[in-house]
Coordinates of C-alpha atoms in Angstrom, one line a residue:
M1 CA 9.0 -0.1 -16.3
P2 CA 11.5 -2.9 -17.1
S3 CA 11.7 -3.7 -20.7
D4 CA 12.8 -7.3 -20.5
T5 CA 10.6 -8.9 -23.1
S6 CA 11.9 -12.4 -22.6
S7 CA 10.4 -12.8 -19.1
P8 CA 7.5 -15.2 -18.9
T9 CA 4.1 -13.6 -18.0
T10 CA 2.3 -16.5 -16.3
Y11 CA 0.8 -15.8 -12.9
R12 CA 3.1 -18.4 -11.4
A13 CA 6.2 -16.7 -12.9
L14 CA 5.0 -13.3 -11.6
L15 CA 4.7 -14.7 -8.1
R16 CA 8.3 -15.9 -8.2
N17 CA 9.3 -12.3 -8.4
R18 CA 9.8 -11.4 -4.7
E19 CA 8.9 -7.8 -5.0
F20 CA 5.7 -8.4 -7.0
A21 CA 4.7 -11.2 -4.6
G22 CA 5.2 -8.7 -1.8
L23 CA 3.0 -6.1 -3.5
Y24 CA 0.4 -8.7 -4.4
V25 CA 0.2 -10.2 -0.9
S26 CA 0.1 -6.8 0.8
F27 CA -2.6 -5.7 -1.7
T28 CA -4.7 -8.8 -1.0
L29 CA -4.4 -8.3 2.8
T30 CA -5.3 -4.6 2.4
V31 CA -8.4 -5.4 0.4
A32 CA -9.5 -8.0 2.9
A33 CA -9.0 -5.6 5.8
S34 CA -10.9 -2.8 4.0
T35 CA -13.8 -5.1 3.2
L36 CA -14.0 -6.5 6.8
S37 CA -13.8 -3.0 8.4
G38 CA -16.3 -1.6 5.9
F39 CA -18.8 -4.4 6.7
A40 CA -18.3 -4.0 10.4
L41 CA -18.8 -0.3 10.3
A42 CA -21.9 -0.6 8.2
T43 CA -23.3 -3.1 10.7
L44 CA -22.4 -0.8 13.6
V45 CA -24.1 2.2 11.9
D46 CA -27.2 0.2 11.1
R47 CA -27.6 -1.1 14.6
R48 CA -27.2 2.4 16.1
T49 CA -29.2 4.5 13.6
G50 CA -31.4 2.1 11.5
S51 CA -30.7 4.5 8.6
P52 CA -30.2 2.9 5.1
F53 CA -28.6 6.0 3.8
L54 CA -26.0 6.3 6.6
T55 CA -25.4 2.5 6.4
A56 CA -24.7 2.8 2.6
V57 CA -22.4 5.8 3.1
S58 CA -20.5 3.9 5.8
M59 CA -19.8 1.1 3.4
Y60 CA -18.9 3.1 0.2
G61 CA -18.3 6.6 1.4
A62 CA -14.5 6.1 1.4
T63 CA -14.6 5.9 -2.4
F64 CA -15.5 9.6 -2.6
A65 CA -12.4 10.5 -0.5
T66 CA -10.2 8.9 -3.1
V67 CA -10.7 11.8 -5.5
L68 CA -9.4 14.2 -2.9
G69 CA -6.1 12.2 -2.9
A70 CA -6.0 12.3 -6.6
M71 CA -6.4 16.1 -6.6
T72 CA -4.0 17.0 -3.8
L73 CA -1.1 14.8 -2.9
M74 CA -1.1 12.0 -5.4
S75 CA 2.4 13.1 -6.6
V76 CA 3.8 11.3 -3.5
A77 CA 3.2 8.1 -5.5
D78 CA 6.2 9.1 -7.7
G79 CA 8.7 10.1 -5.0
N80 CA 12.2 8.8 -5.1
R81 CA 11.6 6.6 -2.0
P82 CA 8.5 4.7 -2.9
R83 CA 9.0 1.9 -0.4
R84 CA 9.3 4.4 2.5
T85 CA 6.2 6.2 1.2
L86 CA 4.2 2.9 1.0
V87 CA 5.3 1.8 4.4
A88 CA 4.3 5.2 5.9
L89 CA 0.8 5.1 4.2
Q90 CA 0.3 1.5 5.5
C91 CA 1.1 2.7 9.0
V92 CA -1.5 5.4 8.7
S93 CA -4.1 2.9 7.5
L94 CA -3.1 0.6 10.4
L95 CA -3.7 3.4 12.9
G96 CA -7.0 4.3 11.3
V97 CA -8.4 0.8 11.3
A98 CA -7.2 0.3 14.9
A99 CA -9.0 3.5 16.0
Q100 CA -12.3 2.1 14.6
A101 CA -12.0 -0.7 17.2
I102 CA -12.3 1.8 20.1
P103 CA -15.5 1.0 22.0
G104 CA -18.0 3.9 22.2
L105 CA -16.3 6.0 19.5
P106 CA -18.9 8.6 18.3
L107 CA -20.3 8.0 14.8
T108 CA -19.0 11.4 13.7
A109 CA -15.5 10.4 14.5
R110 CA -16.0 7.1 12.7
F111 CA -17.1 8.8 9.5
A112 CA -14.2 11.2 9.8
L113 CA -11.8 8.2 10.1
L114 CA -13.5 6.7 7.1
L115 CA -12.8 9.7 4.9
V116 CA -9.2 10.0 6.2
L117 CA -8.6 6.3 5.4
G118 CA -10.1 6.7 1.9
F119 CA -7.8 9.6 1.3
F120 CA -4.6 7.8 2.3
Q121 CA -5.6 4.6 0.7
S122 CA -5.9 6.3 -2.6
L123 CA -2.3 7.6 -2.2
G124 CA -1.3 4.0 -1.3
T125 CA -2.9 2.7 -4.4
G126 CA -1.0 5.1 -6.6
T127 CA 2.3 4.3 -4.9
R128 CA 1.7 0.5 -5.1
M129 CA 0.8 0.7 -8.8
G130 CA 3.8 2.9 -9.5
L131 CA 6.0 0.3 -8.0
L132 CA 4.2 -2.4 -9.9
A133 CA 5.1 -0.7 -13.2
E134 CA 8.8 -0.9 -12.1
V135 CA 9.1 -4.4 -10.7
V136 CA 7.6 -6.3 -13.6
P137 CA 8.6 -6.3 -17.3
A138 CA 6.5 -4.1 -19.6
T139 CA 5.1 -7.3 -21.3
A140 CA 3.9 -8.6 -17.9
Y141 CA 2.2 -5.5 -16.7
V142 CA -1.3 -6.4 -18.0
T143 CA -1.0 -9.9 -16.6
A144 CA 0.0 -8.5 -13.2
R145 CA -2.9 -6.1 -13.2
S146 CA -5.2 -8.9 -14.3
L147 CA -4.1 -11.0 -11.3
M148 CA -4.6 -8.1 -8.9
N149 CA -8.0 -7.3 -10.4
I150 CA -9.2 -10.9 -10.1
T151 CA -7.8 -11.2 -6.5
S152 CA -9.4 -7.9 -5.5
G153 CA -12.9 -9.0 -6.7
G154 CA -12.5 -12.5 -5.1
T155 CA -11.2 -11.1 -1.9
A156 CA -14.0 -8.6 -1.6
V157 CA -16.6 -11.3 -2.1
L158 CA -14.9 -13.6 0.4
G159 CA -14.4 -10.7 2.8
Y160 CA -18.1 -9.9 2.9
A161 CA -19.0 -13.5 3.4
L162 CA -16.4 -13.8 6.2
G163 CA -17.6 -10.6 7.8
A164 CA -21.1 -11.8 7.9
A165 CA -20.0 -15.1 9.5
L166 CA -17.7 -13.4 12.0
L167 CA -20.4 -10.9 13.1
R168 CA -22.6 -13.9 14.2
H169 CA -20.0 -14.6 16.9
L170 CA -18.0 -11.4 17.3
T171 CA -18.9 -7.7 18.0
P172 CA -18.1 -5.1 15.3
Q173 CA -15.2 -3.9 17.5
E174 CA -13.7 -7.4 17.4
V175 CA -14.0 -7.5 13.6
F176 CA -12.2 -4.2 13.5
L177 CA -9.4 -5.8 15.5
T178 CA -9.3 -8.6 12.9
A179 CA -9.0 -6.0 10.1
T180 CA -6.3 -4.3 12.1
A181 CA -4.3 -7.6 12.2
L182 CA -4.7 -8.0 8.4
T183 CA -3.5 -4.4 7.8
G184 CA -0.5 -5.0 10.1
A185 CA 0.4 -8.2 8.2
G186 CA 0.2 -6.2 4.9
L187 CA 2.6 -3.6 6.4
A188 CA 5.0 -6.3 7.5
V189 CA 5.0 -7.9 4.0
V190 CA 5.7 -4.6 2.3
A191 CA 8.5 -3.8 4.7
A192 CA 10.1 -7.2 4.2
T193 CA 9.9 -7.6 0.4
V194 CA 9.8 -4.2 -1.4
R195 CA 12.9 -2.1 -2.0
D196 CA 13.3 1.5 -3.0
H197 CA 13.9 2.1 -6.7
S198 CA 16.8 4.6 -7.1
I199 CA 16.1 5.1 -10.8
R200 CA 13.5 7.7 -9.9
P201 CA 14.6 11.3 -10.1
P202 CA 14.5 13.4 -6.9
R203 CA 11.1 15.2 -6.9
R204 CA 9.4 17.3 -4.3
P205 CA 5.8 15.9 -4.0
G206 CA 3.0 18.2 -3.0
L207 CA -0.1 20.1 -4.0
R208 CA 1.7 22.1 -6.8
Q209 CA 3.4 19.0 -8.3
T210 CA 0.1 17.1 -8.2
W211 CA -1.9 19.9 -9.9
T212 CA 0.9 20.4 -12.5
T213 CA 0.9 16.7 -13.5
N214 CA -2.9 16.4 -13.4
S215 CA -3.3 19.5 -15.6
T216 CA -0.8 18.2 -18.1
L217 CA -2.4 14.8 -18.1
L218 CA -6.0 16.2 -18.7
S219 CA -4.9 18.8 -21.2
R220 CA -3.8 16.1 -23.7
G221 CA -6.5 14.6 -25.8
G222 CA -5.1 11.0 -25.8
P223 CA -4.8 10.5 -22.0
R224 CA -8.1 12.5 -21.4
A225 CA -10.0 10.1 -23.8
L226 CA -8.4 7.1 -22.1
L227 CA -9.4 8.3 -18.7
L228 CA -12.9 9.1 -19.8
N229 CA -13.3 5.5 -21.1
L230 CA -11.8 4.1 -17.9
W231 CA -14.1 6.1 -15.7
V232 CA -17.5 6.9 -17.1
P233 CA -18.8 3.8 -18.9
N234 CA -17.7 1.6 -16.0
G235 CA -19.4 3.9 -13.5
L236 CA -22.6 3.8 -15.5
I237 CA -22.7 0.0 -15.6
V238 CA -22.0 -0.2 -11.8
G239 CA -25.1 2.0 -11.6
C240 CA -27.0 -0.7 -13.4
E241 CA -25.7 -3.3 -11.0
A242 CA -26.7 -1.1 -8.0
L243 CA -30.4 -1.5 -9.2
F244 CA -30.4 -5.3 -9.2
I245 CA -32.1 -5.4 -5.7
S246 CA -34.8 -3.0 -6.9
Y247 CA -35.2 -4.8 -10.2
A248 CA -35.4 -8.4 -8.9
P249 CA -35.5 -8.4 -5.1
G250 CA -35.7 -12.2 -5.0
H251 CA -33.0 -12.9 -7.5
A252 CA -30.5 -10.0 -7.0
G253 CA -27.9 -12.4 -5.6
I254 CA -28.0 -14.5 -8.7
L255 CA -27.5 -11.4 -10.9
L256 CA -24.6 -10.1 -8.8
A257 CA -22.9 -13.5 -8.8
A258 CA -23.2 -13.7 -12.6
G259 CA -21.6 -10.2 -12.8
S260 CA -18.7 -11.3 -10.6
A261 CA -18.2 -14.5 -12.7
G262 CA -18.2 -12.6 -15.9
M263 CA -15.7 -10.1 -14.6
L264 CA -13.4 -12.9 -13.5
L265 CA -13.6 -14.6 -16.9
G266 CA -13.0 -11.3 -18.8
D267 CA -9.9 -10.4 -16.7
L268 CA -8.5 -13.9 -16.9
T269 CA -9.0 -14.1 -20.7
V270 CA -7.7 -10.7 -21.6
G271 CA -4.9 -10.5 -19.1
R272 CA -3.6 -14.0 -19.4
L273 CA -4.4 -15.4 -22.8
L274 CA -4.3 -12.4 -25.3
T275 CA -1.2 -10.9 -26.9
P276 CA -0.7 -7.1 -26.6
A277 CA -1.9 -6.7 -30.2
A278 CA -5.0 -8.8 -29.5
R279 CA -5.7 -6.7 -26.4
A280 CA -5.5 -3.5 -28.4
R281 CA -7.9 -4.9 -31.0
C282 CA -10.5 -6.0 -28.4
A283 CA -10.6 -2.8 -26.4
F284 CA -13.4 -1.2 -28.3
P285 CA -15.6 -4.4 -28.7
L286 CA -15.2 -5.0 -24.9
R287 CA -16.3 -1.4 -24.1
L288 CA -19.4 -2.1 -26.2
L289 CA -20.0 -5.5 -24.6
L290 CA -19.9 -3.8 -21.2
A291 CA -23.2 -2.1 -21.9
A292 CA -25.0 -3.6 -24.9
P293 CA -26.5 -6.7 -23.1
Y294 CA -28.2 -4.4 -20.6
L295 CA -30.4 -3.0 -23.3
L296 CA -32.3 -6.3 -23.0
F297 CA -33.6 -5.1 -19.7
A298 CA -36.0 -2.8 -21.5
L299 CA -37.9 -6.0 -22.5
H300 CA -38.0 -7.4 -18.9
P301 CA -36.3 -10.7 -19.9
P302 CA -36.8 -13.9 -17.9
L303 CA -34.2 -14.6 -15.2
L304 CA -32.1 -16.9 -17.2
L305 CA -31.7 -14.4 -20.1
A306 CA -31.1 -11.6 -17.7
T307 CA -28.4 -13.5 -15.9
T308 CA -26.7 -14.4 -19.2
A309 CA -26.8 -10.8 -20.2
V310 CA -25.2 -9.7 -17.0
F311 CA -22.5 -12.4 -17.2
L312 CA -21.6 -11.4 -20.8
A313 CA -21.7 -7.7 -20.0
S314 CA -19.4 -8.0 -17.0
A315 CA -16.7 -9.6 -19.1
G316 CA -16.5 -6.2 -20.8
F317 CA -15.0 -4.7 -17.6
A318 CA -11.7 -6.3 -18.9
A319 CA -11.5 -3.4 -21.3
T320 CA -9.8 -1.6 -18.4
L321 CA -6.6 -3.7 -19.0
P322 CA -5.7 -2.6 -22.5
L323 CA -6.8 1.0 -21.7
Q324 CA -4.6 1.0 -18.6
E325 CA -1.7 -0.4 -20.6
R326 CA -2.0 2.3 -23.2
L327 CA -2.4 5.0 -20.6
L328 CA 1.0 4.1 -19.2
A329 CA 2.5 4.0 -22.7
V330 CA 1.4 7.6 -23.4
T331 CA 2.6 9.1 -20.1
P332 CA 6.1 9.7 -18.8
A333 CA 7.6 7.0 -16.6
E334 CA 8.4 9.4 -13.9
V335 CA 4.7 10.1 -13.2
H336 CA 3.3 6.5 -13.7
G337 CA 2.4 6.2 -10.0
Q338 CA 0.4 9.4 -10.0
V339 CA -1.3 8.6 -13.3
Q340 CA -2.4 5.2 -12.1
G341 CA -3.5 6.7 -8.8
V342 CA -5.6 9.3 -10.6
E343 CA -7.1 6.6 -12.9
S344 CA -8.0 4.3 -9.9
A345 CA -9.4 7.1 -7.8
G346 CA -11.5 8.5 -10.7
R347 CA -12.8 5.0 -11.6
M348 CA -13.9 4.4 -8.0
T349 CA -15.5 7.8 -7.7
W350 CA -17.4 7.4 -10.9
Q351 CA -18.7 4.0 -9.6
G352 CA -20.1 5.9 -6.7
I353 CA -21.5 8.5 -9.0
G354 CA -23.0 5.9 -11.2
A355 CA -24.7 4.2 -8.3
A356 CA -26.1 7.5 -6.9
L357 CA -27.3 8.5 -10.4
A358 CA -29.0 5.2 -10.9
G359 CA -30.7 5.4 -7.5
A360 CA -31.9 9.0 -8.1
L361 CA -33.3 8.2 -11.6
A362 CA -35.0 5.1 -10.4
Q363 CA -37.1 7.3 -8.0
Y364 CA -39.0 8.6 -11.1
V365 CA -38.9 5.7 -13.6
T366 CA -38.7 1.9 -13.3
P367 CA -35.4 0.2 -12.5
A368 CA -35.6 -1.6 -15.9
T369 CA -35.9 1.8 -17.7
T370 CA -33.1 3.2 -15.7
I371 CA -30.8 0.3 -16.4
T372 CA -31.6 0.6 -20.1
A373 CA -30.9 4.4 -20.1
L374 CA -27.6 4.0 -18.3
A375 CA -26.5 1.3 -20.8
A376 CA -27.5 3.4 -23.8
T377 CA -25.6 6.4 -22.4
S378 CA -22.5 4.2 -21.8
I379 CA -22.6 3.0 -25.5
A380 CA -23.1 6.6 -26.7
L381 CA -20.0 7.8 -24.8
T382 CA -18.0 4.8 -26.1
L383 CA -18.9 5.5 -29.7
A384 CA -18.4 9.3 -29.4
S385 CA -14.9 8.9 -27.9
R386 CA -13.7 6.1 -30.2
P387 CA -11.8 8.4 -32.6
Y388 CA -9.8 9.9 -29.8
V389 CA -9.0 6.5 -28.1
R390 CA -8.2 5.0 -31.5
M391 CA -5.4 7.5 -32.0
T392 CA -3.7 6.4 -28.8
I393 CA -3.8 2.6 -29.3
A394 CA -1.2 0.9 -31.5
G395 CA -2.7 -0.7 -34.5
G396 CA -6.0 1.0 -34.1
V397 CA -9.2 -0.2 -32.4

């Protein structure tokens, strides 16, 4: 990662960096394409089967395939030709999304494509994040991740809204073609703006290299504690959010909107306004904030109080920024892409696990009780792991 500490770290200054702008625009187009294709596939599956389970899997099943990428070939993210790797992965994604547009394609083939795309998208994420750590100064990394986090959330929300609007006038296959066009545009942007970084040492990526790096990463107490805090508390709180429809069927949209607004505010504040020292100090309070307001759900609060609690809690998702920053600081630069890919894949997988766990538990107790239990578990894990995380963060937490 460049060490130029004199570079400004405003969003506008970052976007003047041609390579960062290319990574950012291609990332935005990829998220938009993924959102549209996921919405179209879910609509298609629902129309053909009427199964809520298969419909849900079609929208979120790809997240479970990301862990396969993290466990097998994530070392490609740190190859010495990252631009070529990212272009190749974008090409695979383009072919996969285009294949979904084939009329009459069996559902089994569509689900197989979904898993393949999830696998290669996880490798693309690792490669993109590895490049990000090289094209921006070290002092601008958190700001860059903050901008990408904000854009990802906003693009997903707009993508679902656009998908719903398009499906009123277009068939799912035509929406798949729209997603294909967006994926192709992302590929063109990467090819035109990103260069290979020759500072990387020659490495032979593969299963052995991936397992070696992952084993080293997870065998060290500091990185392991950071990954635990990046994965599990977030996943449990996503499980809380997954129960909003069951908890308040008529007001779930309000609660989900409050969560999105809180996440936006948290990322903007932590990523743009706080100094590195301030980010380090706020990491632990933010991890507690992520869960503590959900304890109010045990009392079945009125809608206004519940909405406020969700808004405040979601600002705690910004704890990922200082934790990600520290994770890079305690891992060698030559494996930054793989480490970030593993972190992202694990976080997405735990979000799926959290939602599944919440749904299973809510079969036996009320949604309010489940939300409270998940929040309490998140707080307990945060407190128990604090001594280990504290050792990794400069200045203490």
